[in-house]
Protein backbone atom coordinates (compact mmCIF):
# COMPACT_ATOMS: atom_id res chain seq x y z
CA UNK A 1 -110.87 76.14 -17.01
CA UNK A 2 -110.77 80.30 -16.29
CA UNK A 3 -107.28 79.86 -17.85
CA UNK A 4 -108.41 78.31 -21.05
CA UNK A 5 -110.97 81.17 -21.16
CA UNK A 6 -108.72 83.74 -20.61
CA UNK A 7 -106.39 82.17 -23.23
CA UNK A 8 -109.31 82.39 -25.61
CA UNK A 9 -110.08 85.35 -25.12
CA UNK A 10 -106.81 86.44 -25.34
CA UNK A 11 -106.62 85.15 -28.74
CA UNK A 12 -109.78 87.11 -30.00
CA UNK A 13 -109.40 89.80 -32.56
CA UNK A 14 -113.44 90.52 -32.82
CA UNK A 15 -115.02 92.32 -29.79
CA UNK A 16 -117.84 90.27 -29.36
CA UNK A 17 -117.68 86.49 -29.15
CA UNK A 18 -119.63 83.37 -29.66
CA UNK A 19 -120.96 81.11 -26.71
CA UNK A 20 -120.63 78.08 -28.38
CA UNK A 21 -117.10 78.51 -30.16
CA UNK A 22 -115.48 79.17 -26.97
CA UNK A 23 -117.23 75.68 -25.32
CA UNK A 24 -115.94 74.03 -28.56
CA UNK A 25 -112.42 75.67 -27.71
CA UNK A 26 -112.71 74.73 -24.13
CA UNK A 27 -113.69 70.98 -25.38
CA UNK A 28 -110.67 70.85 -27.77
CA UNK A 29 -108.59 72.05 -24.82
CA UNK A 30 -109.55 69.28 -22.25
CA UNK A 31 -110.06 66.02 -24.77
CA UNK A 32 -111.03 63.29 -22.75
CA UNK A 33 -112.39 65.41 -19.88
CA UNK A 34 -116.01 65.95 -18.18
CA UNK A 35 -117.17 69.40 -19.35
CA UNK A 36 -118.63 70.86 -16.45
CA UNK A 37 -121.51 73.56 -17.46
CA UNK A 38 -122.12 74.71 -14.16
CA UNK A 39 -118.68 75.58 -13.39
CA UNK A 40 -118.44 77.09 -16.72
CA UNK A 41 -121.55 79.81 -16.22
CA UNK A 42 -120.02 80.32 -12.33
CA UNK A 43 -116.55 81.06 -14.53
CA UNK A 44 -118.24 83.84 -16.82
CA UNK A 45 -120.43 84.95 -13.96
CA UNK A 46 -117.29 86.27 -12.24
CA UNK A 47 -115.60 87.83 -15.55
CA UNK A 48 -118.55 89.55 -15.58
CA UNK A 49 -118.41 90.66 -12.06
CA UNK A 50 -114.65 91.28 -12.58
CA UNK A 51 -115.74 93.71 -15.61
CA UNK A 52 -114.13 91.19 -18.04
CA UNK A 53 -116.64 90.45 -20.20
CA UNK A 54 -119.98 92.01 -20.61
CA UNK A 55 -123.52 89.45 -21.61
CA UNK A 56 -124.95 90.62 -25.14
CA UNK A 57 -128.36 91.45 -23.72
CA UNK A 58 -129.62 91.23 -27.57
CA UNK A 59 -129.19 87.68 -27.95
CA UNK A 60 -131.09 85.04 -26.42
CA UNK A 61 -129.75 82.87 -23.52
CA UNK A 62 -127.95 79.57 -24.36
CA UNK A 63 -128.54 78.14 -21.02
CA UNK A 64 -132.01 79.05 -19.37
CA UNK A 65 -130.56 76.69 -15.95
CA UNK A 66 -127.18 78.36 -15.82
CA UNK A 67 -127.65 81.92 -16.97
CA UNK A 68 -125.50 81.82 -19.80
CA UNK A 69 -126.09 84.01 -22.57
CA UNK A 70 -125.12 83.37 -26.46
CA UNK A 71 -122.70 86.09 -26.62
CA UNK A 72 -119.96 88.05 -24.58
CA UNK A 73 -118.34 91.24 -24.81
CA UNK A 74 -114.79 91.62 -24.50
CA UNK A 75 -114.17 94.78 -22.21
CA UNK A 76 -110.94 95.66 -24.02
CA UNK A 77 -110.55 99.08 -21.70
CA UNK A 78 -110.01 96.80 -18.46
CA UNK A 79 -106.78 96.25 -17.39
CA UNK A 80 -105.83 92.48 -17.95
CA UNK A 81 -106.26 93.46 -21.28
CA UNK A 82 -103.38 95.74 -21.52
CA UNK A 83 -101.47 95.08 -25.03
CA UNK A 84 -98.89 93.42 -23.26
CA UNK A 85 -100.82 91.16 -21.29
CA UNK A 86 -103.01 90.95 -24.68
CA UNK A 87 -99.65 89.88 -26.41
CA UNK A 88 -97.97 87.38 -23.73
CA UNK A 89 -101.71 85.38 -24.01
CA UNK A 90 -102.17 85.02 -27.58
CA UNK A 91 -98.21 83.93 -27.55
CA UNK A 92 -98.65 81.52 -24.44
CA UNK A 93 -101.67 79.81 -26.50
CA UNK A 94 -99.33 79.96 -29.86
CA UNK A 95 -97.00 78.25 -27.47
CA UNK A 96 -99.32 75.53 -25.87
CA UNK A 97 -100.51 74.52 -29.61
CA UNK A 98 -96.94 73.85 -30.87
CA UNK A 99 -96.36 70.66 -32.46
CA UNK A 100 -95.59 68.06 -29.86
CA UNK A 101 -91.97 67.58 -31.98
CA UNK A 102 -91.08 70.52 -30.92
CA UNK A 103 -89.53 71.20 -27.45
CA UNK A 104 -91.10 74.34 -25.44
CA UNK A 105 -88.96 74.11 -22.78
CA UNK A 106 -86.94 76.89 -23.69
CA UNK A 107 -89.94 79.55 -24.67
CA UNK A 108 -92.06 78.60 -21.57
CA UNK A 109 -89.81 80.32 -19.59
CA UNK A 110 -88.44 82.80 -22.18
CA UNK A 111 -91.83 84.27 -23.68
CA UNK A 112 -90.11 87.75 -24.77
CA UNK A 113 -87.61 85.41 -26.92
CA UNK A 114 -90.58 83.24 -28.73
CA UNK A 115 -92.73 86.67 -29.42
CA UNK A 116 -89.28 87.53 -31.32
CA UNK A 117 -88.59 84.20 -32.91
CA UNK A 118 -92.37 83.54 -33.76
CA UNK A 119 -92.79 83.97 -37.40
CA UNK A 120 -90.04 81.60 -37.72
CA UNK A 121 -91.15 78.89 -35.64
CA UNK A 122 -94.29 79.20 -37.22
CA UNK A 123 -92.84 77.93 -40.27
CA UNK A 124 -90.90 75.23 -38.86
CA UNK A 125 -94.60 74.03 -37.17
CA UNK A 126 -95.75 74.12 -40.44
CA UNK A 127 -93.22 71.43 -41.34
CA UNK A 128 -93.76 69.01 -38.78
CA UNK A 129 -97.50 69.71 -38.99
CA UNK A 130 -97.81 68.88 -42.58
CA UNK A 131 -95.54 65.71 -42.13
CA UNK A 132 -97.48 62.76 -41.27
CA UNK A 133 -94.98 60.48 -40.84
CA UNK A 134 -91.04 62.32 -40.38
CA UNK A 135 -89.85 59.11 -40.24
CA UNK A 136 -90.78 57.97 -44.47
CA UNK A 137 -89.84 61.60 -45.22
CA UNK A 138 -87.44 61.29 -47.50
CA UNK A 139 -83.81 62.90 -46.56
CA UNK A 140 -82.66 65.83 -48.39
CA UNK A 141 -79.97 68.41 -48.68
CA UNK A 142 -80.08 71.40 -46.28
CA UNK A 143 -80.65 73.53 -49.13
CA UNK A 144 -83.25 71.91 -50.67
CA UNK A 145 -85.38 71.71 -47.20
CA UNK A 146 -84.47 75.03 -45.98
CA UNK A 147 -86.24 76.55 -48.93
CA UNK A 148 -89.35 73.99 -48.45
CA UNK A 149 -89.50 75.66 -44.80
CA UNK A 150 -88.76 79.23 -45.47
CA UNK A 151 -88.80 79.69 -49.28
CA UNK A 152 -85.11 80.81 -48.94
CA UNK A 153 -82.59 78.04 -49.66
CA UNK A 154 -80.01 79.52 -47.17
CA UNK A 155 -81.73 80.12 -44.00
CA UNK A 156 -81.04 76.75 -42.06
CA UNK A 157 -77.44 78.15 -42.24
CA UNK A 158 -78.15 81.17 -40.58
CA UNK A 159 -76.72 81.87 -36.68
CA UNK A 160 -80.38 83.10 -35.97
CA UNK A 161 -82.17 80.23 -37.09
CA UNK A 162 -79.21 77.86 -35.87
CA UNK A 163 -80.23 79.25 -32.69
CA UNK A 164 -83.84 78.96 -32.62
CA UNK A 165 -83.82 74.96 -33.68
CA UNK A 166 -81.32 74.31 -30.94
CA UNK A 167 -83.64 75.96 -27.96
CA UNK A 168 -86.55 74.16 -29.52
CA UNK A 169 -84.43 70.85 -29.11
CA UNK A 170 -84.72 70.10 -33.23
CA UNK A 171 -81.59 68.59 -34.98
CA UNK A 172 -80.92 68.43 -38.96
CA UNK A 173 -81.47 64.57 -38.79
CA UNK A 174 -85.37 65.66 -37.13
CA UNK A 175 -85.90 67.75 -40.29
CA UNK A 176 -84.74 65.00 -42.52
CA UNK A 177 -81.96 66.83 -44.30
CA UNK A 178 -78.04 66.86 -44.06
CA UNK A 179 -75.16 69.00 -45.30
CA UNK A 180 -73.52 68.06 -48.66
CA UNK A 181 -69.45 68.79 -48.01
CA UNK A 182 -67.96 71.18 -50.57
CA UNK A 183 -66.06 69.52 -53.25
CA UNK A 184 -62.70 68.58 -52.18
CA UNK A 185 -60.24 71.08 -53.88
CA UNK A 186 -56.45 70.48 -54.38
CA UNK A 187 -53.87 70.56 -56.80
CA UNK A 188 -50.53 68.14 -57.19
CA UNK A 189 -47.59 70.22 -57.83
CA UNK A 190 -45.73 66.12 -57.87
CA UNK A 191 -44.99 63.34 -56.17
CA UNK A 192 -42.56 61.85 -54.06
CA UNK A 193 -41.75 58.82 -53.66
CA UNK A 194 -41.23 58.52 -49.91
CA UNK A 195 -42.14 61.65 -48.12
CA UNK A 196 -44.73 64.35 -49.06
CA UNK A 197 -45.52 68.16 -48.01
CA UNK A 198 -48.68 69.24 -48.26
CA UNK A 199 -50.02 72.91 -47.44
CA UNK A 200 -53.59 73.61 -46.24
CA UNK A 201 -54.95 77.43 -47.55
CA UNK A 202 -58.73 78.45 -45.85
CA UNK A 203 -59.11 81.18 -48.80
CA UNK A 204 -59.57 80.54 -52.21
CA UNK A 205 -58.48 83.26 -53.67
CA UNK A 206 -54.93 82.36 -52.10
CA UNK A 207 -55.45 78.68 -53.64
CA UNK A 208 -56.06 79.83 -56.92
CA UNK A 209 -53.10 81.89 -56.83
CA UNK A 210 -50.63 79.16 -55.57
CA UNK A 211 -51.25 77.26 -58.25
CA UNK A 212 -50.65 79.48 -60.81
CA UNK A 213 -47.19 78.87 -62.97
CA UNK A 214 -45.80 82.24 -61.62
CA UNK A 215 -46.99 81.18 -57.81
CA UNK A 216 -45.74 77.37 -57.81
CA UNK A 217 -42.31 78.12 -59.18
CA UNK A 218 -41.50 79.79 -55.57
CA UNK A 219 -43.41 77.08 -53.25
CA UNK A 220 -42.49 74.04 -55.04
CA UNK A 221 -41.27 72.62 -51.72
CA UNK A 222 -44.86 71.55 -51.21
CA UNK A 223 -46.35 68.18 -53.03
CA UNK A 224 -49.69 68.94 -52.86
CA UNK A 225 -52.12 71.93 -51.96
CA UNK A 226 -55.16 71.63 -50.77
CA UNK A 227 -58.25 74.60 -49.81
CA UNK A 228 -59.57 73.65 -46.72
CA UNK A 229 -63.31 72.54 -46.13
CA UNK A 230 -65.41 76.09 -45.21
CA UNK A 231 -67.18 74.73 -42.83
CA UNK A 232 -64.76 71.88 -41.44
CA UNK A 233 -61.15 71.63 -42.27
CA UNK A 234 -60.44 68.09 -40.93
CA UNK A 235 -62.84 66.84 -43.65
CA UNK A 236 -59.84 67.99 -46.03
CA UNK A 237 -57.35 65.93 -43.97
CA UNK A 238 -60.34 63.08 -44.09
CA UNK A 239 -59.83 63.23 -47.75
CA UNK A 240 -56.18 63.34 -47.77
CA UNK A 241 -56.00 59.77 -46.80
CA UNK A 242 -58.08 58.72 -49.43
CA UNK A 243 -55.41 60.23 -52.16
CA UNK A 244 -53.66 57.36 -53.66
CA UNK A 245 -50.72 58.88 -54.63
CA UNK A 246 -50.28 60.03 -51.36
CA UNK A 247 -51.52 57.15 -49.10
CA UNK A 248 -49.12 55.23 -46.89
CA UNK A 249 -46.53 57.93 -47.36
CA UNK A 250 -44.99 59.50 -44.61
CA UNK A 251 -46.27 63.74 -44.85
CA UNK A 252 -45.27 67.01 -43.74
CA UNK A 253 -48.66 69.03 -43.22
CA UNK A 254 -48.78 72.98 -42.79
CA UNK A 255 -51.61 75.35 -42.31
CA UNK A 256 -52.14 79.17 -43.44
CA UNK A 257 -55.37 81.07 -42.34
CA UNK A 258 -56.47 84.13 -41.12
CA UNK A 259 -54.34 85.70 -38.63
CA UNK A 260 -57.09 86.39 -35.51
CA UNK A 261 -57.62 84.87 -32.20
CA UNK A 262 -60.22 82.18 -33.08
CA UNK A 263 -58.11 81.03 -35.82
CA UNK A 264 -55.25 80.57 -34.15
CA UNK A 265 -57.01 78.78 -31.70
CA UNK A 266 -58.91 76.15 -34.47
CA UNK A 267 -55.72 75.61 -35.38
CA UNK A 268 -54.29 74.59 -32.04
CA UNK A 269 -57.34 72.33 -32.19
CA UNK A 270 -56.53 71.00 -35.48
CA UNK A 271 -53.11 69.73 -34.48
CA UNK A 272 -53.98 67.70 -30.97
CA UNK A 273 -56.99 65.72 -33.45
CA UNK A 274 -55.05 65.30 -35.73
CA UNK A 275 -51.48 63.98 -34.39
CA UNK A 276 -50.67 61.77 -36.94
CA UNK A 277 -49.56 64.72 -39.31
CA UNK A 278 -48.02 66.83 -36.79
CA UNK A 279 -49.45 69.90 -38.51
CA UNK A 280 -47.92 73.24 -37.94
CA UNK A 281 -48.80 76.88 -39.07
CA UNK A 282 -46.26 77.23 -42.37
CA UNK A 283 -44.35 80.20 -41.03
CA UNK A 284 -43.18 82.07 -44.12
CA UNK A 285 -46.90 83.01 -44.85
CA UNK A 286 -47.78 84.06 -41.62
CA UNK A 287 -44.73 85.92 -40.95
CA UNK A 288 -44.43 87.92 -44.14
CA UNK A 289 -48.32 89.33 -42.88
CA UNK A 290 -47.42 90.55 -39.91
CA UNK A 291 -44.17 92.25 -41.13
CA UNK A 292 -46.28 93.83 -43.93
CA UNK A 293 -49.10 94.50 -42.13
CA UNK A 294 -48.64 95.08 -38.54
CA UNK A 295 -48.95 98.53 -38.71
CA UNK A 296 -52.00 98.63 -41.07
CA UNK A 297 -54.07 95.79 -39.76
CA UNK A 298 -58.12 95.80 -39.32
CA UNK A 299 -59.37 96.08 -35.55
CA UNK A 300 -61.10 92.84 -35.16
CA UNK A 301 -64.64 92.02 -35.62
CA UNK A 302 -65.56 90.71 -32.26
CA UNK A 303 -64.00 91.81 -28.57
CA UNK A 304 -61.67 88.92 -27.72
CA UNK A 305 -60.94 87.68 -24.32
CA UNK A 306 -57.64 86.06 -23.37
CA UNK A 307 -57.52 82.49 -22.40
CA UNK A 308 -55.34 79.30 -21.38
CA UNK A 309 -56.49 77.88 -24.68
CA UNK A 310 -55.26 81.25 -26.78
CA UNK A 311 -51.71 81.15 -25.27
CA UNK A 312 -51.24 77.70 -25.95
CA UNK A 313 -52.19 78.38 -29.40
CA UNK A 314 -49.49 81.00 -29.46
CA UNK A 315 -46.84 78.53 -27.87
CA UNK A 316 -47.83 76.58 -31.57
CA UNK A 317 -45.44 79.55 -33.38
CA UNK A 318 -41.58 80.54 -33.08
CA UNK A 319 -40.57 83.63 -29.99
CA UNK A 320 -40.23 86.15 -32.93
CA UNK A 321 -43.84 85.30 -34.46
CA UNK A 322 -45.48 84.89 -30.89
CA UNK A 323 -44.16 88.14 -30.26
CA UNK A 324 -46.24 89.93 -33.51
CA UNK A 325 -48.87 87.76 -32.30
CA UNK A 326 -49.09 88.75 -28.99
CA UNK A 327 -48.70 92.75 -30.26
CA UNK A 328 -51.05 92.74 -32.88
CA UNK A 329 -53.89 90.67 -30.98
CA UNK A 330 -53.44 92.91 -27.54
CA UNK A 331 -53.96 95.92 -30.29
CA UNK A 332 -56.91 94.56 -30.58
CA UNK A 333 -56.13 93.78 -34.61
CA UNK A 334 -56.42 90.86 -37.40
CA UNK A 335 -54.57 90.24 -40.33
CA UNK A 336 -57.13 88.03 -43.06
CA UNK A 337 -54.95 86.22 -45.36
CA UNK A 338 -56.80 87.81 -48.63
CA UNK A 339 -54.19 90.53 -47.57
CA UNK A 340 -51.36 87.76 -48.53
CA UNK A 341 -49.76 87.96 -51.94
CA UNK A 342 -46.62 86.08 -52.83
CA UNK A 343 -44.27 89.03 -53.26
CA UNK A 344 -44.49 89.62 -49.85
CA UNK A 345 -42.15 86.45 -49.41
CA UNK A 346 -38.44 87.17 -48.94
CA UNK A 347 -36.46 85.61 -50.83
């Protein structure tokens, strides 16, 4: 019981407080459980030895028996009270009255991390608070309940927030919503009657440009090209095998993104899920980049640390390529493939 006062009190923003509110609190706090008076008034008898709290002398006592007055001062000056032990107990009890959907595993033994993620957590509370029944709640996009949540349609995509709902345990399916795919995007130079090669851009500036009349007169080796899915570029090849004219065909698929580490790497990953299409970086793109840029590329965004996984990626490219890969990735350098323009291809 002391902690549940202490909580309480912790929680107070007036001075002086009310008897009877904190036996209320105390009640709400242990539902189902004998309220003992008597240990109660021993309780406050020792804050007030402690120099805790201090009995409003003014008021009249609420317990003659027990010596328990109406009201108590809060001695703010003594030490337990020290703003951060003020803080950490009016977090612990914001903590303790979480919605029991939400996991507090994480924050009970991260605190300093919940006092920072708060006045979002707050809102997802709010949610699950104000939702009888999650499981009639209808399902909606990620947009649409990201702005009922935080009155900002994009926030359930941010890293931060991404973060937060995966230490309190909470999944898009537990808010009800999902992601709607972008629109599949490609464009059919023709088609073959036996054998097709398709090229995979990530940027859509590139895309746009490819399929321009000036563009497509120099790559018309390729059947069909195809701007990858932002957030998930086997969806693309998902899609691919629902294109008629190019279903039950045998195909040639190649891949152009952005020259960095973690690119190279997705790619690598790309290939051994999807074996089927043997997919391989298209090497005129990638190679013309480094020739024009090697010597004017960007320092990367983010430190990167070799691994076994990064030079198996590399082993995915020809010795001369793997070479400018190796040079400009120990320089500590990335090459986005924006910076690609079609004249750069020797012909």
């Amino acid at each position: 019981m002391e902690k549940i006062i202490m909580d309480y009190l912790g929680m107070q923003k007036k001075n002086i407080v009310n008897t009877e509110d904190m036996i209320k609190d105390i009640r709400r706090n242990t539902e189902g459980e004998y309220f003992d008076l008597k240990l109660f008034s021993i309780i406050l008898s020792k804050l007030v030895k402690d120099g805790v709290l201090s009995p409003v002398v003014s008021r009249k006592l609420l317990y003659y028996d027990f010596n328990v007055c109406s009201g108590y001062r809060i001695m703010r000056n003594h030490q337990i009270f020290s703003k951060q032990n003020h803080m950490e107990l009016y977090y612990y009890r914001l903590l303790e009255k979480l919605n029991p959907a939400i996991s507090k595993d994480y924050y009970e033994d991260n605190l300093v991390d919940f006092m920072k993620d708060w006045k979002y957590i707050e809102q997802i509370h709010r949610y699950f608070a104000a939702s009888n029944n999650l499981d009639k709640t209808i399902e909606v996009d990620m947009k649409q309940r990201s702005y009922e949540i935080f009155k900002n349609e994009s926030m359930l995509e941010k890293t931060r927030i991404k973060l937060i709902l995966k230490r309190l345990k909470i999944t898009y399916q537990d808010l009800r919503c999902f992601v709607t795919p972008d629109p599949f995007v490609y464009h059919i130079n023709r088609v073959d009657e036996h054998h097709n090669r398709v090229l995979i851009v990530e940027d859509k500036v590139t895309f746009v440009h490819l399929i321009t009349e000036s563009y497509k007169n120099k790559i018309n080796e390729f059947n069909l090209i195809i701007l990858a899915e932002e957030r998930d570029p086997l969806i693309s090849l998902e899609y691919l095998k629902k294109l008629v004219p190019f279903d039950q065909k045998s195909k040639e698929v190649t891949y152009f993104g952005d020259i960095e580490p973690h690119k190279i790497i997705n790619l690598k990953k790309l290939r051994e899920t999807n074996k089927e299409y043997n997919i391989r970086p298209y090497y005129p793109f990638y190679e013309a980049l480094l020739d024009y840029y090697s010597t004017s590329a960007s320092p990367l965004k983010r430190k990167f640390i070799r691994t076994n996984e990064y030079e198996e990626a590399l082993a995915i490219f020809p010795y001369p390529i793997k070479q400018k890969l190796t040079l400009l990735f120990d320089a500590n350098r990335y090459i986005p493939q924006a910076a690609f323009n079609i004249d750069l291809i020797k012909r």
